Amino acid sequence: MVFSPIPDFPQAPVLSPAQAARLPRSGGPAALLVRDRASEDAVTALAARLGPRLLLPEAWSRLLPQTGVLISSAISGGTLQERFQDAARAYPHRCWLLLEPMSMEFPLPCPSGVGTPADVPAGDRFFFSDALCCYYSHFIRENQGIMVLWDTEESLRTKLELARACGFSGWAAPEEFLKFL
C-alpha cells in the first residue's frame, strides 16, 4: 500500500547529509534528520547556505534559527493539538511535521513517557485516541499494565490534517517509515 497524503499540503523529501550537501542554493525545502551534534559544523554550513529550505529536528531550532523546524508526530502524552499549537507559537512560519509512524509499548504507569518498539496487538480490543491521534490497546502481562500505541494510514492522515490546521508549512517522512502502511 502506498501512503496517500492530503492534497495541497507540501511534502519535503528527507535527504542524507551527502544528498543535502549537493542541494543548489535555490529550490524547495528538504529535511535532514540529524539527531546528534557530531556533525554540527557540516549542518551549520548547510544552514548558512540553504536557510529556511533546510528542515531540521526541533533540537536544532535554537542553534540554527534560520532553518525550518521539524515537529514529530509521535507523542505518548498530552495532546497532539496542544503540541502542534505550542510549536506553531514557538516557531512561527518555520514548522513542518515530521511524520513518524509509531508502534510503541509502554508499561503502566510510565512517568518517563518512553516506550519500546512493539508489534500491533492482535485482536479487536483497540481504540482511537483523539488526544494522541493514534490507536491504542491496553492489557495485563505478568501482572504489569501495558499500553500499545500505533499509527495507521488513517491516523497519519489525521496528524497531517491537524498540522495543516495549526499552520504548519508542510510535512516530511523517511520512506522507510511509510513502507509499513
CSV table of C-alpha atoms in Angstrom, one decimal:
chain,number,residue,atom,x,y,z
A,1,MET,CA,0.0,0.0,0.0
A,2,VAL,CA,1.3,3.5,-0.8
A,3,PHE,CA,0.5,6.3,1.7
A,4,SER,CA,-1.6,9.0,0.0
A,5,PRO,CA,-1.3,12.3,1.9
A,6,ILE,CA,-3.8,15.1,1.9
A,7,PRO,CA,-3.8,17.3,-1.2
A,8,ASP,CA,-2.3,20.8,-1.1
A,9,PHE,CA,0.0,20.2,1.9
A,10,PRO,CA,3.6,20.1,0.6
A,11,GLN,CA,5.9,17.2,1.3
A,12,ALA,CA,9.6,17.8,1.6
A,13,PRO,CA,12.0,14.9,0.8
A,14,VAL,CA,14.2,13.5,3.6
A,15,LEU,CA,17.8,13.5,2.5
A,16,SER,CA,21.0,12.0,3.7
A,17,PRO,CA,23.7,14.5,4.7
A,18,ALA,CA,25.5,13.8,1.4
A,19,GLN,CA,22.4,14.5,-0.6
A,20,ALA,CA,21.7,17.7,1.3
A,21,ALA,CA,25.3,18.9,0.7
A,22,ARG,CA,24.6,18.7,-3.1
A,23,LEU,CA,21.5,20.8,-3.0
A,24,PRO,CA,21.6,24.0,-5.0
A,25,ARG,CA,21.0,27.3,-3.2
A,26,SER,CA,17.5,27.7,-4.6
A,27,GLY,CA,14.7,25.2,-4.8
A,28,GLY,CA,12.2,23.6,-2.5
A,29,PRO,CA,12.7,22.5,1.1
A,30,ALA,CA,14.5,19.4,2.2
A,31,ALA,CA,14.6,17.6,5.6
A,32,LEU,CA,17.7,16.4,7.2
A,33,LEU,CA,17.2,14.1,10.2
A,34,VAL,CA,20.3,14.8,12.2
A,35,ARG,CA,19.8,13.6,15.7
A,36,ASP,CA,23.2,14.3,17.3
A,37,ARG,CA,25.7,17.2,17.4
A,38,ALA,CA,28.6,15.2,16.0
A,39,SER,CA,28.1,16.8,12.5
A,40,GLU,CA,27.4,20.3,13.9
A,41,ASP,CA,29.9,22.0,11.6
A,42,ALA,CA,28.6,20.5,8.5
A,43,VAL,CA,24.9,21.1,9.4
A,44,THR,CA,25.8,24.7,10.3
A,45,ALA,CA,27.4,25.2,6.9
A,46,LEU,CA,24.3,23.7,5.2
A,47,ALA,CA,22.0,26.0,7.2
A,48,ALA,CA,24.1,29.1,6.2
A,49,ARG,CA,23.8,28.1,2.5
A,50,LEU,CA,20.2,26.8,2.4
A,51,GLY,CA,18.5,28.9,5.2
A,52,PRO,CA,14.8,28.2,5.6
A,53,ARG,CA,14.9,25.5,2.9
A,54,LEU,CA,16.7,23.2,5.3
A,55,LEU,CA,14.4,21.5,7.7
A,56,LEU,CA,15.9,20.1,10.9
A,57,PRO,CA,14.7,18.4,14.1
A,58,GLU,CA,13.5,20.7,16.8
A,59,ALA,CA,16.6,20.1,18.9
A,60,TRP,CA,18.5,22.3,16.3
A,61,SER,CA,16.0,25.2,16.4
A,62,ARG,CA,17.8,27.5,18.8
A,63,LEU,CA,21.3,26.9,17.3
A,64,LEU,CA,20.1,27.5,13.8
A,65,PRO,CA,17.0,29.8,13.9
A,66,GLN,CA,17.2,30.4,10.1
A,67,THR,CA,16.1,26.8,9.3
A,68,GLY,CA,12.7,25.2,9.3
A,69,VAL,CA,11.8,23.1,12.3
A,70,LEU,CA,10.6,19.5,12.2
A,71,ILE,CA,8.0,18.7,14.8
A,72,SER,CA,7.5,15.0,15.4
A,73,SER,CA,4.1,13.4,15.1
A,74,ALA,CA,4.9,10.7,17.7
A,75,ILE,CA,4.0,11.7,21.2
A,76,SER,CA,3.0,9.5,24.2
A,77,GLY,CA,1.3,12.1,26.5
A,78,GLY,CA,-0.5,15.3,26.4
A,79,THR,CA,-2.4,16.2,23.2
A,80,LEU,CA,-1.1,16.4,19.7
A,81,GLN,CA,-3.1,19.5,19.1
A,82,GLU,CA,-1.6,21.4,22.1
A,83,ARG,CA,1.9,20.2,21.0
A,84,PHE,CA,1.4,21.5,17.5
A,85,GLN,CA,-0.1,24.8,18.6
A,86,ASP,CA,2.7,25.3,21.1
A,87,ALA,CA,5.3,24.6,18.3
A,88,ALA,CA,3.5,27.0,15.9
A,89,ARG,CA,3.7,29.8,18.5
A,90,ALA,CA,7.3,29.0,19.3
A,91,TYR,CA,8.5,28.8,15.7
A,92,PRO,CA,6.1,31.0,13.6
A,93,HIS,CA,6.2,30.1,9.9
A,94,ARG,CA,9.0,27.6,10.5
A,95,CYS,CA,7.1,24.4,11.5
A,96,TRP,CA,7.0,21.3,9.4
A,97,LEU,CA,5.5,18.0,10.5
A,98,LEU,CA,8.0,15.1,10.8
A,99,LEU,CA,5.6,12.2,10.2
A,100,GLU,CA,7.0,9.4,12.4
A,101,PRO,CA,4.6,6.4,12.4
A,102,MET,CA,4.8,4.7,15.8
A,103,SER,CA,4.2,1.3,17.2
A,104,MET,CA,5.3,1.5,20.8
A,105,GLU,CA,4.7,-0.4,24.0
A,106,PHE,CA,4.6,1.4,27.4
A,107,PRO,CA,4.5,0.0,30.9
A,108,LEU,CA,1.7,1.5,33.0
A,109,PRO,CA,2.4,3.8,34.8
A,110,CYS,CA,5.1,5.2,32.6
A,111,PRO,CA,6.3,8.5,34.0
A,112,SER,CA,9.2,8.8,31.5
A,113,GLY,CA,6.8,8.5,28.5
A,114,VAL,CA,9.5,6.4,26.8
A,115,GLY,CA,8.3,3.1,25.3
A,116,THR,CA,9.9,0.3,23.3
A,117,PRO,CA,9.1,-0.8,19.8
A,118,ALA,CA,6.2,-3.2,19.6
A,119,ASP,CA,4.1,-5.1,17.1
A,120,VAL,CA,0.5,-4.0,16.7
A,121,PRO,CA,-1.5,-6.3,19.1
A,122,ALA,CA,-3.8,-8.9,17.6
A,123,GLY,CA,-7.4,-8.9,18.3
A,124,ASP,CA,-10.3,-6.4,18.2
A,125,ARG,CA,-9.9,-4.6,21.5
A,126,PHE,CA,-8.4,-1.3,20.3
A,127,PHE,CA,-9.5,2.3,20.5
A,128,PHE,CA,-8.7,5.6,18.8
A,129,SER,CA,-7.2,8.3,21.0
A,130,ASP,CA,-8.4,11.8,19.8
A,131,ALA,CA,-5.7,13.4,22.1
A,132,LEU,CA,-2.8,11.5,20.6
A,133,CYS,CA,-4.3,10.9,17.1
A,134,CYS,CA,-3.3,7.2,17.1
A,135,TYR,CA,-4.8,3.8,18.0
A,136,TYR,CA,-4.2,2.2,21.4
A,137,SER,CA,-4.8,-1.0,23.3
A,138,HIS,CA,-4.1,-2.0,26.9
A,139,PHE,CA,-3.7,-5.3,28.6
A,140,ILE,CA,-2.0,-7.1,31.5
A,141,ARG,CA,1.2,-9.1,31.0
A,142,GLU,CA,2.9,-10.7,34.0
A,143,ASN,CA,0.9,-8.5,36.5
A,144,GLN,CA,2.0,-5.4,34.6
A,145,GLY,CA,-0.3,-3.0,32.8
A,146,ILE,CA,0.8,-2.4,29.2
A,147,MET,CA,-0.4,0.1,26.7
A,148,VAL,CA,0.5,-0.1,23.0
A,149,LEU,CA,0.2,3.0,20.7
A,150,TRP,CA,0.3,2.7,16.9
A,151,ASP,CA,-0.4,4.5,13.7
A,152,THR,CA,-2.3,3.5,10.7
A,153,GLU,CA,-2.7,5.3,7.4
A,154,GLU,CA,-5.9,6.9,8.8
A,155,SER,CA,-4.2,8.2,12.0
A,156,LEU,CA,-1.3,9.6,10.0
A,157,ARG,CA,-3.7,11.4,7.7
A,158,THR,CA,-5.4,12.8,10.9
A,159,LYS,CA,-2.0,14.1,12.1
A,160,LEU,CA,-1.3,15.7,8.7
A,161,GLU,CA,-4.7,17.5,8.8
A,162,LEU,CA,-4.1,18.7,12.4
A,163,ALA,CA,-0.6,20.0,11.5
A,164,ARG,CA,-2.1,21.9,8.5
A,165,ALA,CA,-4.9,23.4,10.7
A,166,CYS,CA,-2.2,24.5,13.2
A,167,GLY,CA,-0.4,26.5,10.5
A,168,PHE,CA,2.5,24.1,9.6
A,169,SER,CA,4.1,24.6,6.2
A,170,GLY,CA,4.2,21.0,5.2
A,171,TRP,CA,5.5,17.6,6.1
A,172,ALA,CA,8.4,15.2,5.7
A,173,ALA,CA,8.7,11.5,6.4
A,174,PRO,CA,11.5,9.0,5.8
A,175,GLU,CA,10.5,6.5,3.1
A,176,GLU,CA,11.2,3.5,5.4
A,177,PHE,CA,8.5,4.8,7.9
A,178,LEU,CA,5.9,4.9,5.2
A,179,LYS,CA,6.6,1.5,3.8
A,180,PHE,CA,4.8,-0.3,6.7
A,181,LEU,CA,1.5,1.2,5.7
